[in-house]
Coordinates of C-alpha atoms in Angstrom, one line a residue:
M893 CA -2.4 21.6 -10.9
P894 CA -5.9 20.9 -11.7
V895 CA -8.9 20.9 -9.1
A896 CA -9.9 17.5 -10.5
V897 CA -6.3 16.1 -8.9
Y898 CA -7.2 17.2 -5.6
V899 CA -10.6 15.6 -5.9
L900 CA -8.8 12.3 -6.6
G901 CA -6.6 13.2 -3.8
L902 CA -9.6 13.4 -1.5
S903 CA -11.0 10.6 -2.7
V904 CA -7.9 8.6 -1.8
F905 CA -8.1 10.2 1.4
A906 CA -11.2 8.2 2.0
L907 CA -9.8 5.1 0.6
G908 CA -6.8 5.2 2.9
T909 CA -8.7 5.7 5.9
S910 CA -11.1 2.8 5.5
E911 CA -8.2 0.6 4.4
F912 CA -6.4 1.3 7.7
M913 CA -8.6 2.7 10.5
L914 CA -9.7 -1.0 11.6
S915 CA -6.2 -1.2 13.3
G916 CA -7.6 1.5 15.9
L917 CA -11.3 -0.2 15.9
L918 CA -10.4 -3.8 16.6
P919 CA -11.3 -4.2 20.2
P920 CA -14.7 -2.4 20.0
I921 CA -15.7 -4.6 16.9
A922 CA -14.7 -7.8 18.6
E923 CA -16.8 -6.7 21.7
D924 CA -20.0 -6.0 19.5
M925 CA -19.5 -8.7 17.1
G926 CA -18.8 -11.6 19.6
V927 CA -15.3 -12.6 17.9
T928 CA -11.8 -12.3 19.3
I929 CA -9.3 -10.0 18.5
P930 CA -7.6 -11.9 15.8
R931 CA -10.7 -13.0 14.3
A932 CA -11.6 -9.3 14.1
G933 CA -8.0 -8.7 12.8
L934 CA -9.1 -10.6 9.7
L935 CA -11.3 -8.0 8.6
I936 CA -7.9 -6.1 7.6
S937 CA -6.9 -9.2 5.7
A938 CA -10.3 -9.3 4.0
F939 CA -9.7 -5.5 2.6
A940 CA -6.0 -6.4 1.6
I941 CA -7.3 -9.6 -0.3
G942 CA -9.8 -7.7 -2.0
M943 CA -7.0 -5.2 -3.1
V944 CA -4.6 -8.2 -4.2
V945 CA -7.3 -9.6 -6.5
G946 CA -8.9 -6.2 -7.6
A947 CA -5.9 -4.3 -8.4
P948 CA -4.4 -6.2 -11.1
L949 CA -7.9 -7.5 -12.2
L950 CA -9.5 -4.2 -12.8
A951 CA -6.8 -2.5 -14.2
V952 CA -7.0 -4.4 -17.0
A953 CA -10.8 -5.1 -17.1
T954 CA -11.4 -1.2 -17.0
L955 CA -8.7 -0.3 -19.9
R956 CA -11.6 0.0 -22.5
L957 CA -14.4 1.7 -20.4
P958 CA -14.9 5.2 -20.0
R959 CA -12.4 6.9 -17.4
R960 CA -14.8 9.3 -15.7
T961 CA -17.7 6.8 -15.6
T962 CA -15.6 4.0 -14.0
L963 CA -14.5 6.5 -11.5
V964 CA -18.0 7.4 -10.6
S965 CA -19.0 3.8 -10.3
L966 CA -16.3 2.9 -8.2
I967 CA -16.4 5.5 -5.6
T968 CA -20.2 4.9 -5.4
L969 CA -19.7 1.1 -4.9
F970 CA -16.8 1.7 -2.2
G971 CA -19.3 4.4 -0.4
L972 CA -22.4 1.6 -0.3
G973 CA -19.5 -0.9 1.2
Q974 CA -18.8 1.7 4.1
V975 CA -22.7 1.9 4.5
A976 CA -23.1 -1.6 4.5
G977 CA -20.4 -2.0 7.2
A978 CA -21.8 0.5 9.5
L979 CA -25.2 -1.2 9.4
A980 CA -24.0 -4.8 9.4
P981 CA -25.5 -7.0 12.1
S982 CA -23.1 -9.9 11.7
Y983 CA -19.3 -10.2 11.5
E984 CA -19.9 -12.2 8.2
L985 CA -21.7 -9.5 6.5
L986 CA -19.3 -7.0 7.8
F987 CA -16.5 -9.2 6.1
V988 CA -18.1 -8.9 3.1
S989 CA -18.4 -5.5 2.9
R990 CA -14.7 -5.3 3.3
I991 CA -14.1 -7.4 0.4
V992 CA -16.6 -5.3 -1.7
S993 CA -14.9 -1.8 -0.7
A994 CA -11.6 -3.1 -1.3
L995 CA -12.6 -4.5 -4.8
A996 CA -13.8 -0.9 -5.4
C997 CA -10.7 0.5 -3.8
A998 CA -8.4 -1.0 -6.1
G999 CA -10.1 -0.3 -9.0
F1000 CA -10.2 3.5 -8.5
W1001 CA -6.4 3.5 -7.5
A1002 CA -5.8 1.9 -10.7
V1003 CA -8.1 4.2 -13.0
G1004 CA -7.5 7.5 -10.7
A1005 CA -4.0 7.3 -11.3
A1006 CA -4.3 7.3 -15.0
V1007 CA -7.0 9.9 -14.9
A1008 CA -4.8 12.4 -12.8
I1009 CA -1.7 11.7 -15.2
A1010 CA -3.9 12.4 -18.4
M1011 CA -5.1 15.6 -17.1
V1012 CA -1.5 17.3 -16.4
P1013 CA 1.2 18.1 -19.0
V1014 CA 4.0 15.2 -18.8
D1015 CA 6.3 17.6 -16.5
A1016 CA 3.7 17.6 -13.9
R1017 CA 3.1 14.0 -13.8
A1018 CA 5.0 13.4 -10.6
R1019 CA 3.3 16.2 -8.9
A1020 CA -0.2 14.7 -9.8
M1021 CA 0.6 11.5 -8.5
A1022 CA 2.2 13.0 -5.4
V1023 CA -1.2 14.9 -4.6
M1024 CA -3.0 11.3 -4.9
I1025 CA -0.3 9.5 -2.7
G1026 CA -0.6 12.5 -0.2
G1027 CA -4.2 11.7 0.2
L1028 CA -3.2 8.2 1.7
S1029 CA -0.5 10.0 3.7
I1030 CA -3.2 12.2 5.2
A1031 CA -5.3 9.5 6.1
N1032 CA -2.6 7.9 8.1
V1033 CA -2.1 11.6 10.1
L1034 CA -5.7 12.4 10.4
G1035 CA -8.3 9.7 9.1
V1036 CA -7.1 6.8 11.0
P1037 CA -7.0 8.7 14.2
A1038 CA -10.2 10.3 13.7
G1039 CA -11.5 7.0 13.0
A1040 CA -10.3 5.5 16.6
F1041 CA -11.7 8.7 18.0
L1042 CA -15.4 8.5 16.5
G1043 CA -15.1 4.6 17.9
E1044 CA -13.7 5.4 21.4
H1045 CA -16.7 8.1 21.8
F1046 CA -19.7 7.2 19.5
G1047 CA -19.2 3.5 18.6
W1048 CA -17.0 1.9 15.5
R1049 CA -19.9 2.2 13.4
A1050 CA -19.9 6.2 13.3
A1051 CA -16.2 5.5 11.7
F1052 CA -17.8 3.8 8.7
W1053 CA -20.4 6.5 8.5
A1054 CA -18.0 9.2 8.5
V1055 CA -16.0 7.5 5.4
G1056 CA -19.1 6.9 3.6
A1057 CA -20.0 10.7 4.0
A1058 CA -16.4 11.3 2.7
S1059 CA -16.7 9.2 -0.3
A1060 CA -20.1 11.3 -1.4
I1061 CA -18.2 14.2 -1.0
A1062 CA -15.7 12.8 -3.3
L1063 CA -18.1 11.6 -5.7
A1064 CA -19.9 14.7 -6.0
G1065 CA -16.5 16.3 -6.9
I1066 CA -15.7 13.7 -9.7
L1067 CA -19.2 14.6 -11.2
A1068 CA -18.4 18.3 -11.3
L1069 CA -14.7 18.5 -11.8
I1070 CA -13.6 15.9 -13.7
P1071 CA -13.6 16.0 -17.5
P1072 CA -13.9 13.0 -19.8
I1073 CA -10.9 11.5 -20.4
P1074 CA -9.9 9.9 -23.8
L1075 CA -9.2 6.4 -23.9
P1076 CA -5.9 4.9 -24.9
D1077 CA -5.4 2.1 -27.4
A1078 CA -4.1 -0.2 -25.0
R1079 CA -5.4 -3.7 -26.7
P1080 CA -2.3 -3.9 -28.3
R1081 CA 0.0 -3.7 -25.3
L1082 CA -1.7 -6.0 -22.9
A1083 CA 0.2 -9.0 -24.1
R1084 CA 3.4 -7.1 -23.7
E1085 CA 2.4 -6.1 -20.5
L1086 CA 1.4 -9.5 -19.0
G1087 CA 4.6 -10.5 -20.4
I1088 CA 6.6 -8.9 -17.3
Y1089 CA 5.5 -11.9 -15.0
R1090 CA 8.3 -14.0 -16.9
D1091 CA 11.0 -11.7 -15.1
R1092 CA 12.0 -13.3 -11.8
Q1093 CA 12.9 -9.6 -10.8
V1094 CA 9.4 -8.9 -11.0
W1095 CA 8.4 -11.4 -8.8
L1096 CA 11.3 -10.7 -6.5
A1097 CA 10.0 -7.2 -6.3
V1098 CA 6.5 -8.4 -5.5
A1099 CA 8.0 -10.8 -2.7
V1100 CA 10.2 -8.1 -0.9
T1101 CA 7.1 -5.2 -0.8
A1102 CA 4.9 -8.1 0.4
L1103 CA 7.5 -9.2 3.3
A1104 CA 8.3 -5.7 4.1
A1105 CA 4.6 -4.6 4.0
G1106 CA 3.5 -7.5 5.8
G1107 CA 6.1 -7.1 8.8
V1108 CA 4.8 -3.8 9.6
F1109 CA 1.5 -4.5 9.5
C1110 CA 1.9 -7.7 11.3
A1111 CA 2.4 -5.7 14.4
F1112 CA 0.8 -2.3 13.3
S1113 CA -2.7 -4.3 12.9
Y1114 CA -2.5 -5.2 16.8
L1115 CA -1.1 -2.0 18.0
A1116 CA -4.2 -0.6 19.9
P1117 CA -4.8 -3.8 22.2
L1118 CA -0.6 -3.5 22.6
L1119 CA -0.8 0.0 23.4
T1120 CA -3.9 -0.9 26.1
D1121 CA -3.3 -4.3 27.4
V1122 CA 0.6 -4.5 27.2
A1123 CA 1.9 -1.2 27.5
G1124 CA -1.1 0.0 30.1
L1125 CA -1.8 3.1 28.4
G1126 CA -5.9 4.1 28.2
S1127 CA -7.9 3.7 25.0
G1128 CA -8.2 7.2 24.7
T1129 CA -4.6 7.5 23.8
V1130 CA -4.8 5.1 21.0
P1131 CA -5.8 8.0 18.6
S1132 CA -3.0 10.0 19.4
V1133 CA -0.5 7.2 18.9
L1134 CA -2.0 6.3 15.6
A1135 CA -1.6 10.0 14.4
L1136 CA 2.0 10.0 15.6
F1137 CA 2.6 6.8 13.4
G1138 CA 0.8 8.8 10.6
I1139 CA 3.3 11.6 11.1
G1140 CA 6.0 9.3 11.0
A1141 CA 4.8 8.2 7.7
L1142 CA 4.7 11.5 6.4
V1143 CA 8.4 12.2 7.3
G1144 CA 9.6 8.9 6.0
T1145 CA 8.0 9.4 2.6
T1146 CA 9.6 12.8 2.4
I1147 CA 12.8 11.6 3.4
G1148 CA 12.7 8.4 1.4
G1149 CA 11.2 10.0 -1.9
R1150 CA 14.3 12.4 -2.0
V1151 CA 17.0 9.6 -1.5
A1152 CA 15.3 6.6 -3.4
D1153 CA 16.2 7.7 -7.1
A1154 CA 19.7 7.9 -6.3
H1155 CA 19.9 5.2 -3.8
L1156 CA 17.2 2.5 -4.6
F1157 CA 19.4 -0.4 -3.1
G1158 CA 20.9 1.5 -0.2
V1159 CA 17.0 2.7 1.0
L1160 CA 15.6 -0.7 0.6
L1161 CA 18.4 -2.0 3.0
T1162 CA 18.7 0.5 5.4
G1163 CA 14.9 1.0 5.6
I1164 CA 13.7 -2.7 5.9
T1165 CA 16.6 -2.9 8.3
A1166 CA 15.3 -0.2 10.4
S1167 CA 12.1 -1.6 10.4
T1168 CA 13.6 -5.2 11.9
V1169 CA 15.2 -3.1 14.8
F1170 CA 12.3 -1.2 15.6
L1171 CA 9.9 -4.2 15.7
V1172 CA 12.5 -6.4 17.7
A1173 CA 12.6 -3.1 20.4
L1174 CA 8.7 -2.8 20.1
A1175 CA 8.5 -6.8 21.2
L1176 CA 11.3 -6.4 23.9
F1177 CA 9.9 -3.1 25.5
A1178 CA 6.4 -3.3 24.9
T1179 CA 5.3 -3.1 28.6
S1180 CA 7.2 0.3 28.5
P1181 CA 4.6 3.1 27.7
V1182 CA 7.1 5.5 26.6
A1183 CA 9.0 2.8 24.3
A1184 CA 5.8 1.9 22.8
V1185 CA 4.7 5.1 21.8
T1186 CA 8.4 6.0 20.6
L1187 CA 8.5 3.1 18.4
S1188 CA 5.3 3.5 17.0
F1189 CA 6.6 6.8 15.4
L1190 CA 9.5 5.3 14.4
I1191 CA 8.2 2.2 12.8
G1192 CA 6.0 4.4 10.7
V1193 CA 9.1 6.5 9.5
S1194 CA 10.9 3.4 8.4
A1195 CA 7.9 1.4 6.9
F1196 CA 7.1 4.7 4.5
Y1197 CA 10.7 5.6 4.1
T1198 CA 11.2 2.4 2.1
A1199 CA 7.8 2.6 0.3
P1200 CA 9.1 5.0 -2.6
A1201 CA 11.8 2.7 -3.1
L1202 CA 9.6 -0.5 -3.2
N1203 CA 7.5 1.3 -5.9
A1204 CA 10.3 2.6 -7.9
R1205 CA 11.9 -0.7 -8.1
M1206 CA 8.7 -2.6 -9.4
F1207 CA 8.5 0.5 -12.1
N1208 CA 12.2 -0.2 -13.0
V1209 CA 12.2 -3.9 -13.6
A1210 CA 8.7 -3.7 -15.4
G1211 CA 8.8 -0.8 -17.1
A1212 CA 7.4 -2.6 -20.5
A1213 CA 4.0 -2.6 -18.2
P1214 CA 2.9 0.8 -17.2
T1215 CA -0.6 -0.4 -16.9
L1216 CA 0.2 -3.4 -14.5
A1217 CA 3.4 -2.3 -12.8
G1218 CA 1.5 0.3 -10.3
A1219 CA -1.4 -2.5 -10.0
T1220 CA 1.0 -5.0 -9.2
T1221 CA 2.6 -2.9 -6.7
T1222 CA -0.7 -2.2 -4.9
A1223 CA -1.5 -6.1 -5.2
A1224 CA 1.9 -6.7 -3.3
F1225 CA 1.6 -4.1 -0.8
N1226 CA -1.6 -5.7 0.3
L1227 CA -0.7 -9.3 -0.1
G1228 CA 1.6 -8.1 2.8
N1229 CA -1.2 -6.6 4.5
T1230 CA -3.2 -9.6 4.0
G1231 CA -0.3 -12.2 5.5
G1232 CA 1.0 -9.7 8.2
P1233 CA -2.5 -9.6 10.4
W1234 CA -3.0 -13.3 9.5
L1235 CA 0.3 -14.1 11.1
G1236 CA -0.1 -11.8 14.1
G1237 CA -3.6 -13.3 15.0
T1238 CA -2.2 -16.8 14.7
V1239 CA 0.6 -16.1 17.1
I1240 CA -2.0 -14.3 19.4
D1241 CA -4.2 -17.5 19.0
A1242 CA -1.1 -19.5 19.9
G1243 CA -1.0 -17.7 23.4
L1244 CA 2.2 -16.3 22.8
G1245 CA 0.8 -12.6 23.4
F1246 CA 0.6 -9.1 21.6
P1247 CA 3.9 -8.3 21.8
A1248 CA 4.7 -11.9 19.6
T1249 CA 3.3 -10.0 16.5
A1250 CA 6.3 -7.7 16.6
W1251 CA 8.4 -10.9 16.8
A1252 CA 6.7 -12.1 14.0
G1253 CA 6.6 -8.9 11.9
A1254 CA 10.5 -8.9 12.2
A1255 CA 11.1 -12.4 10.8
M1256 CA 8.9 -11.3 7.9
T1257 CA 11.2 -8.0 7.3
V1258 CA 14.6 -10.1 8.1
T1259 CA 13.3 -12.5 5.1
A1260 CA 12.6 -9.5 2.8
L1261 CA 16.3 -8.3 3.8
G1262 CA 17.6 -11.5 2.1
L1263 CA 15.7 -10.9 -1.1
V1264 CA 16.9 -7.5 -1.5
A1265 CA 20.5 -9.0 -1.3
L1266 CA 19.2 -11.6 -3.6
S1267 CA 17.8 -9.0 -6.1
L1268 CA 20.8 -6.9 -5.7
R1269 CA 23.3 -9.8 -6.6
L1270 CA 21.3 -10.8 -9.7
S1271 CA 20.9 -7.0 -11.0
S1272 CA 24.7 -6.4 -10.6
R1273 CA 25.4 -9.8 -12.4
G1274 CA 23.2 -8.8 -15.2
R1275 CA 25.2 -5.5 -15.3
V1276 CA 28.4 -7.2 -15.4
V1277 CA 27.2 -9.7 -18.2
A1278 CA 25.7 -6.7 -20.3
S1279 CA 29.2 -5.0 -19.8
S1280 CA 30.9 -7.9 -20.8
A1281 CA 28.8 -8.9 -23.6
G1282 CA 29.4 -5.3 -24.8
T1283 CA 33.1 -5.5 -24.8
A1284 CA 33.2 -8.6 -26.6
L1285 CA 30.9 -7.7 -29.3
R1286 CA 32.7 -4.5 -29.9
P1287 CA 34.4 -4.2 -32.9
E1288 CA 38.1 -3.7 -33.3
P1289 CA 38.9 -0.5 -35.0
A1290 CA 38.4 -1.0 -38.9
P1291 CA 41.6 0.3 -41.2
S1292 CA 39.6 1.9 -43.4
A1293 CA 35.7 3.1 -43.9
D1294 CA 35.3 0.4 -46.8
A1295 CA 36.2 -2.1 -44.1
A1296 CA 34.1 -0.8 -41.2
P1297 CA 31.7 -3.4 -40.1
R1298 CA 27.9 -2.8 -40.2
P1299 CA 26.2 -1.7 -37.2

């Protein structure tokens, strides 16, 4: 595996840390900026909105640009977004910095995946992508808790400075180790790739991904205040619980990745069902510190157990669009990351309390289960129709070679 692929993994570590670290920083940000915790939670939605818009848009916009130059530009813009966030004197400027960082993050994901694949042989592509995705998993295990630790002891702005420093290291690695990548002749394929959006299974996959992710992040985005204000844990324990969630994510990704290829719909149904059960349990037993901590780990397992199947499903139904399939999946996940925190903030503002975010999240995952069942039914019906059509069109055995029908 080229060292350059690991550089991309390091870059993804910085991107993922920035995306998710606000879950442990909402209380100090809200206090410093003079806003409510639900309004501070919209900063998570702002990043997700940038990812939703940026992933497909930049995947198409950068098709004809030099890959290495694009990566350098995007990681630089991302790092500057972190610096702007660290220096932001107001909530509004912090909000804008999150959107700018998200656009750069989305573009880097789209281009970085293409670069990683281009630098390795065909039989090493999966391992190359695993390195990049591994950066995101490590961000959940180390980066997010580290951000919460910095926020607890040195102020929330220190976490932004740290991610900015990680971005600078990634930039140096890209400049030193990533070679020029030949551009593919992608223009003739663009119209065909856009054609995937005429398939209702693609939109079902988008909806399932958004609802499954949104249900988890509806509760996870407000996990820090739930742990401190409801479960009664000290603020110093929040980084450890976030790390536990990240460990659960690693466990879930490992198991789900091994099973999803052979049992894709089985993973979707069992994983989303498990997330629903764990979210309901969190809503019911949020006042118990042991239950809250244990369920944080289990929700991490179930959410990321489902993630490989969600990705695979999109590539299965959008196989004719390799450029846009990954970008669409990224957009779908972040559509959930936008709607989940917004819905969580809404129920908190309604006076229902932090445990209500888990109830709202469970409602989203239940809806996702219904759409998975619909998608499975349509897939099964499509296979039956195709099989029946094949039987009906199969010619009768010909009495002789001269009388045989043309293929």
